[in-house]
Coordinates of C-alpha atoms and ligand atoms in Angstrom, one line a residue:
X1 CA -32.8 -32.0 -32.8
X2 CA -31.2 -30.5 -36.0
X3 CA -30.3 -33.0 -38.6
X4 CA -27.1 -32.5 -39.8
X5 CA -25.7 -33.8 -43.2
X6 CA -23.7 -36.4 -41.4
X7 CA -27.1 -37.5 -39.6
X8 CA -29.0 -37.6 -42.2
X9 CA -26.4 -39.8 -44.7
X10 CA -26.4 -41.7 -41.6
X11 CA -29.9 -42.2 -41.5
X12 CA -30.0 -43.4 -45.2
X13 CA -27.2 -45.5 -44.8
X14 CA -28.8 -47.4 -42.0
X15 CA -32.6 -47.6 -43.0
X16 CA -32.3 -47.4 -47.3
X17 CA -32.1 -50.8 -47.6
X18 CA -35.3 -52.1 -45.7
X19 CA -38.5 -52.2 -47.6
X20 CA -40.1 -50.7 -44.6
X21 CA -38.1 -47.8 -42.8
X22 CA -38.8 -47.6 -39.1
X23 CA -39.9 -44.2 -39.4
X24 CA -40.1 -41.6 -42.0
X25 CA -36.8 -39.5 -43.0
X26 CA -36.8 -36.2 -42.6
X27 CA -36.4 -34.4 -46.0
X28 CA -33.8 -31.7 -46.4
X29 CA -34.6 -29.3 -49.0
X30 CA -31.4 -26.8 -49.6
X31 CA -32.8 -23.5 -49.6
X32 CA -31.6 -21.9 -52.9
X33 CA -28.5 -19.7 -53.2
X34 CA -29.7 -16.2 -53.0
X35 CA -27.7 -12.8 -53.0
X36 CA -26.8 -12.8 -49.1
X37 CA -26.2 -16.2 -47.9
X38 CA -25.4 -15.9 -44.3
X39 CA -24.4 -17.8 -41.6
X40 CA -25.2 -16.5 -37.7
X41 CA -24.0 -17.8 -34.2
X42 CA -23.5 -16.5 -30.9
X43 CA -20.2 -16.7 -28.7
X44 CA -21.3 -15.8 -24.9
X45 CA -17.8 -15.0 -23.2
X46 CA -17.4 -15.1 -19.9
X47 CA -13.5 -15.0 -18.1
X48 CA -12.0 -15.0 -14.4
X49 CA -14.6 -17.1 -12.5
X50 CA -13.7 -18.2 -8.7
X51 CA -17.4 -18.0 -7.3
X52 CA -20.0 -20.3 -8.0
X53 CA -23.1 -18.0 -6.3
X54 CA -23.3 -14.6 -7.4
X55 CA -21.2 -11.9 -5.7
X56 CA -22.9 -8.7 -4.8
X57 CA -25.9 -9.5 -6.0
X58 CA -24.4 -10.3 -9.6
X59 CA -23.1 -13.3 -11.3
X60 CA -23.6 -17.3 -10.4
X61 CA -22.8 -20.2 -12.3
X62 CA -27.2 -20.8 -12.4
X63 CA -27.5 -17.9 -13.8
X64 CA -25.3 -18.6 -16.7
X65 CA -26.4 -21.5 -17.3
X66 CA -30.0 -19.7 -18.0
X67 CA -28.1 -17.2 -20.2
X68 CA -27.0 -20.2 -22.1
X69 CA -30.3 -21.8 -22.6
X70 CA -31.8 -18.5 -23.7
X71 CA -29.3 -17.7 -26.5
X72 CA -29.6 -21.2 -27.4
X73 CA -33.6 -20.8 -27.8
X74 CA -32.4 -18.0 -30.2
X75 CA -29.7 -19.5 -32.4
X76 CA -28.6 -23.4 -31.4
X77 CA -25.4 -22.0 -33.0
X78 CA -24.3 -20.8 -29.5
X79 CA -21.1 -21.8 -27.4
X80 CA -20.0 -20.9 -24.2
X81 CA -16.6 -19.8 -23.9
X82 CA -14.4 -19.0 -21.0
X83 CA -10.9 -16.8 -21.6
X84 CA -9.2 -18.1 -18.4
X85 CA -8.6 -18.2 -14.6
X86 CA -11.8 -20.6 -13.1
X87 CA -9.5 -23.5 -11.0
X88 CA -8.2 -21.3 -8.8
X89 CA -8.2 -19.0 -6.6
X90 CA -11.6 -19.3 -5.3
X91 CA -12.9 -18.9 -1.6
X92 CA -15.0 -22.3 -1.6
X93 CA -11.6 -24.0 -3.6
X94 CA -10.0 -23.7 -0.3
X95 CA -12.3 -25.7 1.8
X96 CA -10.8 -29.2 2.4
X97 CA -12.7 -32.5 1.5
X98 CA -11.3 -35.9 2.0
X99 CA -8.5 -34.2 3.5
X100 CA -7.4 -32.7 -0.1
X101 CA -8.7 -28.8 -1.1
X102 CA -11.3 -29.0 -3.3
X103 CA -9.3 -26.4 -5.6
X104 CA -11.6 -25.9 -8.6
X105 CA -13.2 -29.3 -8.7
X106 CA -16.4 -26.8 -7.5
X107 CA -15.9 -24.5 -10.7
X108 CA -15.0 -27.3 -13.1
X109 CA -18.0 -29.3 -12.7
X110 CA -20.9 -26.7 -12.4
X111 CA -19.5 -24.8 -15.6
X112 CA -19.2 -28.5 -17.3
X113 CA -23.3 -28.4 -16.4
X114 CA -23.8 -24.7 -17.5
X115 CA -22.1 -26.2 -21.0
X116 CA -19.0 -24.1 -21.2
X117 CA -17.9 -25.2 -24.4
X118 CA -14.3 -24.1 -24.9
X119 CA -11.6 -22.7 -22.6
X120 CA -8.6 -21.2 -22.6
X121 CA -5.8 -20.8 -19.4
X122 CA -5.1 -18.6 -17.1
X123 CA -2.3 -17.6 -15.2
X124 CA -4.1 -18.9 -12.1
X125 CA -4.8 -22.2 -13.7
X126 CA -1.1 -23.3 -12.9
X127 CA -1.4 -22.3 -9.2
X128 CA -2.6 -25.7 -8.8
X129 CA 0.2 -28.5 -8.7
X130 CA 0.8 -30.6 -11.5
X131 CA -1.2 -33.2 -10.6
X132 CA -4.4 -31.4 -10.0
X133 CA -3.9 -29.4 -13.1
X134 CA -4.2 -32.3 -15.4
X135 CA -6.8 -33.7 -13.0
X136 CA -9.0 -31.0 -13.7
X137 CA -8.7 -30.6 -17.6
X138 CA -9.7 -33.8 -17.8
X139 CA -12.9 -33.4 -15.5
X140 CA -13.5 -30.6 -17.9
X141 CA -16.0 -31.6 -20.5
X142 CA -15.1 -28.3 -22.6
X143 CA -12.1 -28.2 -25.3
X144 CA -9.4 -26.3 -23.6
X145 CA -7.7 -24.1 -26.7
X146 CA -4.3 -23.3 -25.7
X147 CA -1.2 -22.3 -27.9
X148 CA 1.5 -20.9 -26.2
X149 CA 2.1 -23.9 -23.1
X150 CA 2.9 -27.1 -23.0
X151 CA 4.5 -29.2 -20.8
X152 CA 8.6 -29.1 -20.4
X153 CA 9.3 -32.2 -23.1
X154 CA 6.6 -29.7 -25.5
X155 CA 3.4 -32.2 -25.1
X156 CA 0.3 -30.9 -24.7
X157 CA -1.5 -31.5 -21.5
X158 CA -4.7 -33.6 -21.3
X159 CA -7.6 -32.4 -23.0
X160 CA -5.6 -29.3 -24.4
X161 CA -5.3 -28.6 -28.2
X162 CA -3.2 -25.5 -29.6
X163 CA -5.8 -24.6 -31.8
X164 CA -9.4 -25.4 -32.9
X165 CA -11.7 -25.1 -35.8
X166 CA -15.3 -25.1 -35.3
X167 CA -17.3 -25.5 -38.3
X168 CA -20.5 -23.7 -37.8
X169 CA -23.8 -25.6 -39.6
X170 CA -26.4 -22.9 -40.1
X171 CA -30.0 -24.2 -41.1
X172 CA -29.4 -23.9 -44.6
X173 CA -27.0 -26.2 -43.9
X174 CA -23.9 -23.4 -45.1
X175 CA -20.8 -23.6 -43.0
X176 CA -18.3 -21.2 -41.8
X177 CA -14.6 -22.9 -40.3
X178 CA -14.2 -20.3 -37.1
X179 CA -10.2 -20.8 -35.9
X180 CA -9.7 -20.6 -32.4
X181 CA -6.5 -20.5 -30.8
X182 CA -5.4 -19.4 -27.4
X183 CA -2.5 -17.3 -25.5
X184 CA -1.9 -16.6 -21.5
X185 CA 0.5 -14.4 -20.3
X186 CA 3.5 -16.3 -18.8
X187 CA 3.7 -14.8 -15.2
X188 CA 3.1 -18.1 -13.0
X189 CA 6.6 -19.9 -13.8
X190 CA 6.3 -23.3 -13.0
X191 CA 8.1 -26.5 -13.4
X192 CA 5.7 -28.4 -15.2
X193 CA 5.0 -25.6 -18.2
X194 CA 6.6 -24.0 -20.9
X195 CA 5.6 -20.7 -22.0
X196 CA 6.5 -19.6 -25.7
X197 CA 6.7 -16.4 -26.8
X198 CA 2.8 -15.0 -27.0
X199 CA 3.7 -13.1 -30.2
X200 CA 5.6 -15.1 -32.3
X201 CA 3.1 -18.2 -31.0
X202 CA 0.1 -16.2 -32.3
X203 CA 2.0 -15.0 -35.8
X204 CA 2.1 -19.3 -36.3
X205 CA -1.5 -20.1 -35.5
X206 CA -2.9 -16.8 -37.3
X207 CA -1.1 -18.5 -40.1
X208 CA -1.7 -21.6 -39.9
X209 CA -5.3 -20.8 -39.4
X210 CA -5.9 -18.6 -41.9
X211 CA -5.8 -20.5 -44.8
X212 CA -8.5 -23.1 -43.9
X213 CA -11.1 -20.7 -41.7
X214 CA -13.5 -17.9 -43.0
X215 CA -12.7 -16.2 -39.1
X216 CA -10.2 -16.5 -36.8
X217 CA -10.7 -15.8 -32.8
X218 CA -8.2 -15.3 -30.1
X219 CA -9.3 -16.4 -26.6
X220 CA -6.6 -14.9 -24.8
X221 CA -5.6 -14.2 -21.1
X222 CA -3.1 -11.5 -21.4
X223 CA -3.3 -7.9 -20.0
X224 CA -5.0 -5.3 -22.3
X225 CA -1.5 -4.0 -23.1
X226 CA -0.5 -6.8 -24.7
X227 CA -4.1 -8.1 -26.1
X228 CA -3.3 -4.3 -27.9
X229 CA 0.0 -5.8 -29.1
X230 CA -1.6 -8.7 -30.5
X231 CA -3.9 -6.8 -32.3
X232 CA -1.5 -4.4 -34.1
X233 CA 0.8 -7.1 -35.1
X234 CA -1.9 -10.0 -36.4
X235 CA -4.7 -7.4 -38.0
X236 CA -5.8 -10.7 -39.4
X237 CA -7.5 -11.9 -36.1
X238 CA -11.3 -10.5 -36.2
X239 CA -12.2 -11.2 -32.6
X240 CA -10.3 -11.1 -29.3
X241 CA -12.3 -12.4 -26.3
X242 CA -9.8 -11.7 -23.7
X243 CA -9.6 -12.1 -19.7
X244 CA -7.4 -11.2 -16.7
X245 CA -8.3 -7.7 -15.7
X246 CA -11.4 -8.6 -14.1
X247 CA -13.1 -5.6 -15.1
X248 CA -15.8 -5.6 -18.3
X249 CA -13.9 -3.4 -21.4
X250 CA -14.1 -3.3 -25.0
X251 CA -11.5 -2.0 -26.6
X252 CA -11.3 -0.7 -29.9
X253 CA -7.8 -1.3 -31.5
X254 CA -7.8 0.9 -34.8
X255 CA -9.0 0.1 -38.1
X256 CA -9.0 -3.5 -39.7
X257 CA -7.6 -4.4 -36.4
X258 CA -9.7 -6.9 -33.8
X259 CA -11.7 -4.9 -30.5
X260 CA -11.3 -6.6 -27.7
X261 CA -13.7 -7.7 -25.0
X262 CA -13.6 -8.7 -21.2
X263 CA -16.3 -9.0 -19.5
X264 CA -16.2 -8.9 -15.0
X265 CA -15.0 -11.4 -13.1
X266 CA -17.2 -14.0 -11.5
X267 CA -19.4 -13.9 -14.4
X268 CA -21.3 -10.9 -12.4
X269 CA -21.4 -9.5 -16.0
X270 CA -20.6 -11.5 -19.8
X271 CA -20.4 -10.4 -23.3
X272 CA -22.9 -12.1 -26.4
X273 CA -21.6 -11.4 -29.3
X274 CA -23.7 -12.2 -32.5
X275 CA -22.0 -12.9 -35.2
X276 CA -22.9 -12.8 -39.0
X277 CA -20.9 -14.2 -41.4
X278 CA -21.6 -13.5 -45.4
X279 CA -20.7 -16.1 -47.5
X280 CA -20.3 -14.3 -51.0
X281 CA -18.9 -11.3 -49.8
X282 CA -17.1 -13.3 -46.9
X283 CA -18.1 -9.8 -44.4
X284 CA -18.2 -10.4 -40.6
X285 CA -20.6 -8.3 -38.5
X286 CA -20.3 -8.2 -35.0
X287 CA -22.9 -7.3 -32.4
X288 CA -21.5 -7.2 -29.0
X289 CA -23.6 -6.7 -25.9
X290 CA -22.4 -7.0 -21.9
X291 CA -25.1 -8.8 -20.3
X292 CA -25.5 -8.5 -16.2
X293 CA -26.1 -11.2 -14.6
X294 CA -28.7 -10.2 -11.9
X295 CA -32.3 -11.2 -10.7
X296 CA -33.7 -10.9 -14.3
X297 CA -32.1 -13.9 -15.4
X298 CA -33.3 -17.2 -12.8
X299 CA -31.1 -19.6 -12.1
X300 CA -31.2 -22.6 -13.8
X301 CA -32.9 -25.2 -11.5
X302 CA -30.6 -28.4 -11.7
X303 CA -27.5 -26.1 -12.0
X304 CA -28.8 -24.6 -8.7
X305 CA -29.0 -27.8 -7.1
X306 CA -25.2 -28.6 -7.7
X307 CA -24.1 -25.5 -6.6
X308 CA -25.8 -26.0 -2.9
X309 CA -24.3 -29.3 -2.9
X310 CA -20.9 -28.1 -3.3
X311 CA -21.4 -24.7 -1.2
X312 CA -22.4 -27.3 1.3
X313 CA -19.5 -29.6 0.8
X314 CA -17.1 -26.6 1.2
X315 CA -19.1 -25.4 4.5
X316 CA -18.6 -28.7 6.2
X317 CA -14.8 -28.8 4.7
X318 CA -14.5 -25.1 6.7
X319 CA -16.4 -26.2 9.8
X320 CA -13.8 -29.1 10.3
X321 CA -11.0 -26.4 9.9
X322 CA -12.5 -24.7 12.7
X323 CA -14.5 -21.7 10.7
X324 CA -18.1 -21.2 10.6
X325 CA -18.4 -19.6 7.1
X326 CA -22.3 -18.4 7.6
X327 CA -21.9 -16.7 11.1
X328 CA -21.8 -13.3 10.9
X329 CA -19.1 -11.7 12.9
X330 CA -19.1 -7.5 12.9
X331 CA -21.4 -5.3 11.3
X332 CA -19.2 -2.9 9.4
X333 CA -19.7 0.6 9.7
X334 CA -17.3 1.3 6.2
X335 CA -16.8 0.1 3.1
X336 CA -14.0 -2.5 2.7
X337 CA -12.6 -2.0 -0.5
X338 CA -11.0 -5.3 -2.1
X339 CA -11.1 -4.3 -5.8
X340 CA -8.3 -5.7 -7.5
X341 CA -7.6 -2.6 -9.1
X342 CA -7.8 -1.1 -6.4
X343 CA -5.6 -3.0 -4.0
X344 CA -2.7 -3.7 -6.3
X345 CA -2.3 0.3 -6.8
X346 CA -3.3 1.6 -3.2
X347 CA -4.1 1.4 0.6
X348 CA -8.1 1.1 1.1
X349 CA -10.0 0.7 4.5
X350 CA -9.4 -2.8 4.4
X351 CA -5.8 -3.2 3.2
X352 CA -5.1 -0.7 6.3
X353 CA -7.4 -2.9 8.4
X354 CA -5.3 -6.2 7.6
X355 CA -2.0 -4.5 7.9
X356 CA -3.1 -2.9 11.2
X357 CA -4.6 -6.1 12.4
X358 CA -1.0 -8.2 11.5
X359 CA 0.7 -5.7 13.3
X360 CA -0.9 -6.1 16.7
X361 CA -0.9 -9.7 16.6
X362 CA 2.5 -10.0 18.1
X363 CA 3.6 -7.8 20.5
X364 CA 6.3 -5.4 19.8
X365 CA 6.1 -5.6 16.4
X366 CA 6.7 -2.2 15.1
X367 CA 5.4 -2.7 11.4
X368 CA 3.5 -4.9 9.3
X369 CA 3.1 -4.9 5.5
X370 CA 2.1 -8.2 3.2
X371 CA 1.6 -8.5 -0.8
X372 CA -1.6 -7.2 -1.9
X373 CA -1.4 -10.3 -3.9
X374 CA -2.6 -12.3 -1.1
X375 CA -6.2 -10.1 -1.2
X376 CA -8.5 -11.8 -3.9
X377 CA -12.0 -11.1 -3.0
X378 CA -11.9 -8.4 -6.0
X379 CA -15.0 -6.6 -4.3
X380 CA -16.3 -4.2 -2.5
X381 CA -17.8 -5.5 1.1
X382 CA -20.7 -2.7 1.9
X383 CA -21.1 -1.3 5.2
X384 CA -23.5 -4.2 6.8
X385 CA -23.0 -7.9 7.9
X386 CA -19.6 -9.5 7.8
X387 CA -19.9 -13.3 7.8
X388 CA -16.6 -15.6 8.4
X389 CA -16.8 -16.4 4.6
X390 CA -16.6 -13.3 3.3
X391 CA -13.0 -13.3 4.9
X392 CA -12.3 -16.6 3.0
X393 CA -13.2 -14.7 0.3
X394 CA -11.1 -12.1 1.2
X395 CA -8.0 -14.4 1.9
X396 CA -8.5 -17.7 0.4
X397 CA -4.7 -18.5 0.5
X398 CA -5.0 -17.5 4.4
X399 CA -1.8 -18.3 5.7
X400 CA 0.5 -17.1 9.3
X401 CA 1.5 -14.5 10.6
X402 CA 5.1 -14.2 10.8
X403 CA 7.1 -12.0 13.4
X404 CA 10.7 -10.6 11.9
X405 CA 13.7 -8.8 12.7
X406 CA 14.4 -6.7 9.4
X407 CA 17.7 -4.4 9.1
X408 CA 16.8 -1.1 7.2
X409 CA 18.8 -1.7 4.7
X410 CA 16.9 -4.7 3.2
X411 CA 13.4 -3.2 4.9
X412 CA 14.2 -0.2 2.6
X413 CA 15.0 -2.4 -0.8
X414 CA 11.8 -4.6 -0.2
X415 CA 9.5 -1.3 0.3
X416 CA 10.8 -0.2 -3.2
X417 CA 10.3 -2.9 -4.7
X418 CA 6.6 -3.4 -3.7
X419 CA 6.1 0.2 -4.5
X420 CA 7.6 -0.7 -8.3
X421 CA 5.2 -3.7 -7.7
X422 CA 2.1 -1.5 -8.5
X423 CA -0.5 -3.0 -10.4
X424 CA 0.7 -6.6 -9.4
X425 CA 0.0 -8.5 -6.8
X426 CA 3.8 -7.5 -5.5
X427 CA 2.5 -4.3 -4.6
X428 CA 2.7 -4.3 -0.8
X429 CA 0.1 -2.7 1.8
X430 CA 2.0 -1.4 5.1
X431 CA 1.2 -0.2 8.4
X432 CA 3.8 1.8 10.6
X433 CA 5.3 2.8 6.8
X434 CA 4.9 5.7 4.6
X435 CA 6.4 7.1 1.9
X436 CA 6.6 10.9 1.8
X437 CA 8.6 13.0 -0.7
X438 CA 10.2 10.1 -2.0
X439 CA 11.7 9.3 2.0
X440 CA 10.8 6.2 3.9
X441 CA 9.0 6.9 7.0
X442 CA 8.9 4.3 9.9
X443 CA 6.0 5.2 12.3
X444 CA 7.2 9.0 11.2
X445 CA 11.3 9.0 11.8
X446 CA 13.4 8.8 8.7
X447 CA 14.1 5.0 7.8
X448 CA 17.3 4.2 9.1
X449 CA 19.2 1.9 6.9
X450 CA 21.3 0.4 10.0
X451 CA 18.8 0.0 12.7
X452 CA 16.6 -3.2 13.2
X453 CA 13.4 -3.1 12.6
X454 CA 10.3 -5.8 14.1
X455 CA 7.8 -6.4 11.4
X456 CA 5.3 -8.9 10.8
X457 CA 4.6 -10.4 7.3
X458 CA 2.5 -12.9 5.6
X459 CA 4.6 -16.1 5.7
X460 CA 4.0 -16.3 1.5
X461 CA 6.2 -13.4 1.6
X462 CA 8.5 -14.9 2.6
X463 CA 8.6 -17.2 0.2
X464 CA 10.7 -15.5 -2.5
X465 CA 7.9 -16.5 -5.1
X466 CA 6.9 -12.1 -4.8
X467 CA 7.5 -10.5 -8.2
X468 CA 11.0 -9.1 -7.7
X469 CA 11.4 -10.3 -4.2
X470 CA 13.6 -13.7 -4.9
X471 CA 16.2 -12.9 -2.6
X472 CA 13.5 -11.6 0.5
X473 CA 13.6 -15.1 1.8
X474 CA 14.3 -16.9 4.6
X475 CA 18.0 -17.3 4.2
X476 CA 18.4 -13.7 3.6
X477 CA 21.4 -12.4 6.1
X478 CA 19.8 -9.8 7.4
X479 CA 16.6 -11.0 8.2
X480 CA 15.7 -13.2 11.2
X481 CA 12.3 -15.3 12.2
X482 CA 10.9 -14.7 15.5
X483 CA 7.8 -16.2 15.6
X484 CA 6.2 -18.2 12.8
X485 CA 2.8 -16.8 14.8
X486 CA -1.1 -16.8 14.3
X487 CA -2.8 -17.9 11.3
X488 CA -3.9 -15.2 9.2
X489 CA -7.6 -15.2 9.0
X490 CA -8.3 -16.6 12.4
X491 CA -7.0 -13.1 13.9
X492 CA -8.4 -11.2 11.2
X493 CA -11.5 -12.6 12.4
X494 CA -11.0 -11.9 16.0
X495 CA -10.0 -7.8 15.4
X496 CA -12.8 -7.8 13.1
X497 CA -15.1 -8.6 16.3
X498 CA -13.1 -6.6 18.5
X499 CA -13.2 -3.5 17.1
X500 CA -17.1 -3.7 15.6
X501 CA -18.3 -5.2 19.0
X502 CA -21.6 -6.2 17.8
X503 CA -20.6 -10.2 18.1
X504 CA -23.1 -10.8 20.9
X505 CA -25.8 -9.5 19.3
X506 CA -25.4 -11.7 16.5
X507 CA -24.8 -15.0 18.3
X508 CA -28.1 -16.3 18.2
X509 CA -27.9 -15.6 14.3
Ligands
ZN1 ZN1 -5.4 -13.7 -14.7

């Protein structure tokens, strides 16, 4: 144990008056002030976790609890910090217990284990009703640093502050004051949250900040484009850890301006940065490194153990839902590419496979197309063994199939929008649809803005909760429902099996 000041007055306090102390204090010498008193700690940022095992080798909440340990064998001055998006949307979340989806009570309590020290929201964080929001800050045992929400009447939700100072205790027993504050990008309206303005938000805590701390850090979950922003307009930041694009970057902003980091989602990769503050010449030097998380690092035995526990939870939640998350059901001869990235710009193997796959589902349906949106697996499945839980993975919102009768007209207005959609989950993946030289092709004739068409969608589709699709909805005049049809994953399950016929020699497995 380090003794701190406040231990050791405490110690004095309680045992100077006996004539015989029940045990010897410990003596703190001050080392003396020298040219280059320094102060060092370690951040370890990790962002946009939904799996607790690792994905694709890479990752797992074990494993970062290792990392944790490690850095903390190296400087106790180390905290784990997380820049958003862990309660949802994650495969296992899905699985019901008790009746009720476990929705991030998995991720909450193995990164409480792994000591995540301080958070900050994500947009995904509010995909969770009210209820279950709060529910899970307050099973979180980490400081949840967040300045740009609160709730509608302006009250911060449980377990939430807008910003934090951490006074760092170096063995010399120097401090530094490190301001945190934190920022998400507003795109999950709900009514239980108000978003203020990111910028103006971070021009108050930068202030407010500055004058008591010797270094202030963001923890943001914004896009890089306006992380950027944010770093032209408050120079006076040194350090954004930032999340949301699931792919590791470090971005350098221009000079006397904050770089930027992200690490990969599902902690398959995190960033340490060291950190060395001088006291007389009040300098900052920051050493950043992106650490994989692969074999090299073992998982940490107790964190382990929960993990199975709550994979196994999850299995027996899926089993009474009717799947069978380990069985295998094809063996893939292609890739199936669900990289965000990827998915939100263009068609892959398995965006065509979905869309193909809704189409047949119900008979006469002429097209299919859904929001890529509703594809979170944010990885690539290699050519091998498919199991039933890689489609959870896949689809953890799963969902039906719904058959409808779509005039051109408002088939034509949806298709632009998705297209405008790209790079959000609005984008939409098609089949019987093409777009060639700026014309709308329907299973290769023209699109004809008067004629009918049959299509089967997602049923969040039709929703109206699609970036820039409010008024695709049910009501809409010229739409009509058919059949509210087969759920989702179930089917995607069965053409999976169809078409890679190699079920039988994998039902012993
Ligand atoms: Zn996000």
């Amino acid at each position: 144990m380090r003794i701190t000041p406040i231990i050791l007055t405490l110690l004095i306090f309680t045992f100077g008056e006996l004539s015989q102390p029940l045990f010897a204090q410990p003596i703190l010498i001050p080392s003396p002030i020298t040219g280059d008193q320094k102060i060092n700690f370690i951040l370890l940022q990790v962002n946009d976790i939904y799996e607790i095992t690792p994905v694709s080798e890479e990752g797992g909440i074990a494993r970062l609890a290792t990392l944790k340990k490690q850095l903390l064998a190296e400087n106790p001055n180390t905290y784990l910090i997380l820049a958003g998006d862990t309660f949802s949307p994650s495969a296992l979340g899905t699985a019901k217990v008790n009746g009720a989806q476990l929705n991030g009570r998995q991720m909450i309590d193995t990164l409480n284990r792994a000591g995540l020290d301080f958070a900050t929201l994500g947009n995904h964080e509010f995909d969770l009703k009210e209820e279950e929001f709060k529910q899970r800050l307050q099973e979180s045992t980490a400081l949840w640093v967040i300045s740009n929400v609160t709730d509608p009447q302006g009250k911060l939700f449980p377990n939430t502050v807008a910003n934090h100072i951490l006074t760092v205790i170096d063995t010399d027993q120097e401090t530094a004051k490190i301001g945190l504050f934190g920022l998400v990008l507003p795109s999950n309206p709900r009514n239980y949250v108000k978003y203020q303005d990111i910028l103006t938000v971070a021009a108050q805590q930068t202030a407010e900040l500055n004058s008591q701390v010797n270094m202030t850090i963001a923890i943001t979950h914004l896009s890089v484009d306006q992380d950027c922003q944010l770093a032209n307009q408050q120079p006076e930041i040194d350090l954004i850890l930032g999340g949301h694009e699931h792919q590791n970057m470090a971005v350098e902003t221009g000079e006397n301006q904050p770089k930027i980091y992200k690490a990969d989602a599902n902690a398959r990769t995190a960033y340490i940065h060291r950190i060395t503050y001088h006291l007389d010449t009040q300098k900052i030097e920051i050493q950043s490194e992106l650490k994989h998380l692969t074999a090299d690092i073992p998982p940490d035995p107790q964190v382990a153990q929960a993990v199975n526990e709550w994979v196994k939870i999850a299995y027996e939640g899926f089993h009474k839902e009717g799947f069978e998350p380990e069985k295998v059901i094809a063996e893939i001869p292609i890739s199936l590419n669900g990289l965000e990235r990827k998915v939100r710009n263009h068609s892959t193997e398995l965006t065509e496979l979905l869309a193909e796959t809704m189409r047949l589902a119900i008979p006469d349906t002429e097209i299919a197309f859904f929001n890529s949106g509703a594809i979170r697996i944010d990885d690539i499945l290699l050519p091998g063994k498919l199991t039933q839980y890689d489609i959870i993975r896949i689809l953890p919102f799963g969902g039906i199939i719904v058959a409808i009768d779509i005039k051109g007209n408002l088939l034509k207005q949806v298709l632009e929008i998705g297209q405008a959609n790209a790079g959000n989950g609005g984008y939409l993946q098609t089949a019987g649809i093409a777009l060639i030289d700026n014309q709308w092709l329907i299973n290769d004739q023209p699109l004809d803005p008067n004629r009918i068409y049959r299509a089967a969608v997602n049923n969040f589709l039709l929703t109206g909760k699609e970036v820039g699709l409010d008024f695709f909805n049910r009501t809409h005049p010229d739409l009509k429902i058919l059949i509210e049809g087969p759920d989702l994953r179930q089917t995607f399950i069965a053409e999976l099996q169809k078409r890679y016929n190699f079920l039988k020699n994998y039902d012993r497995i």
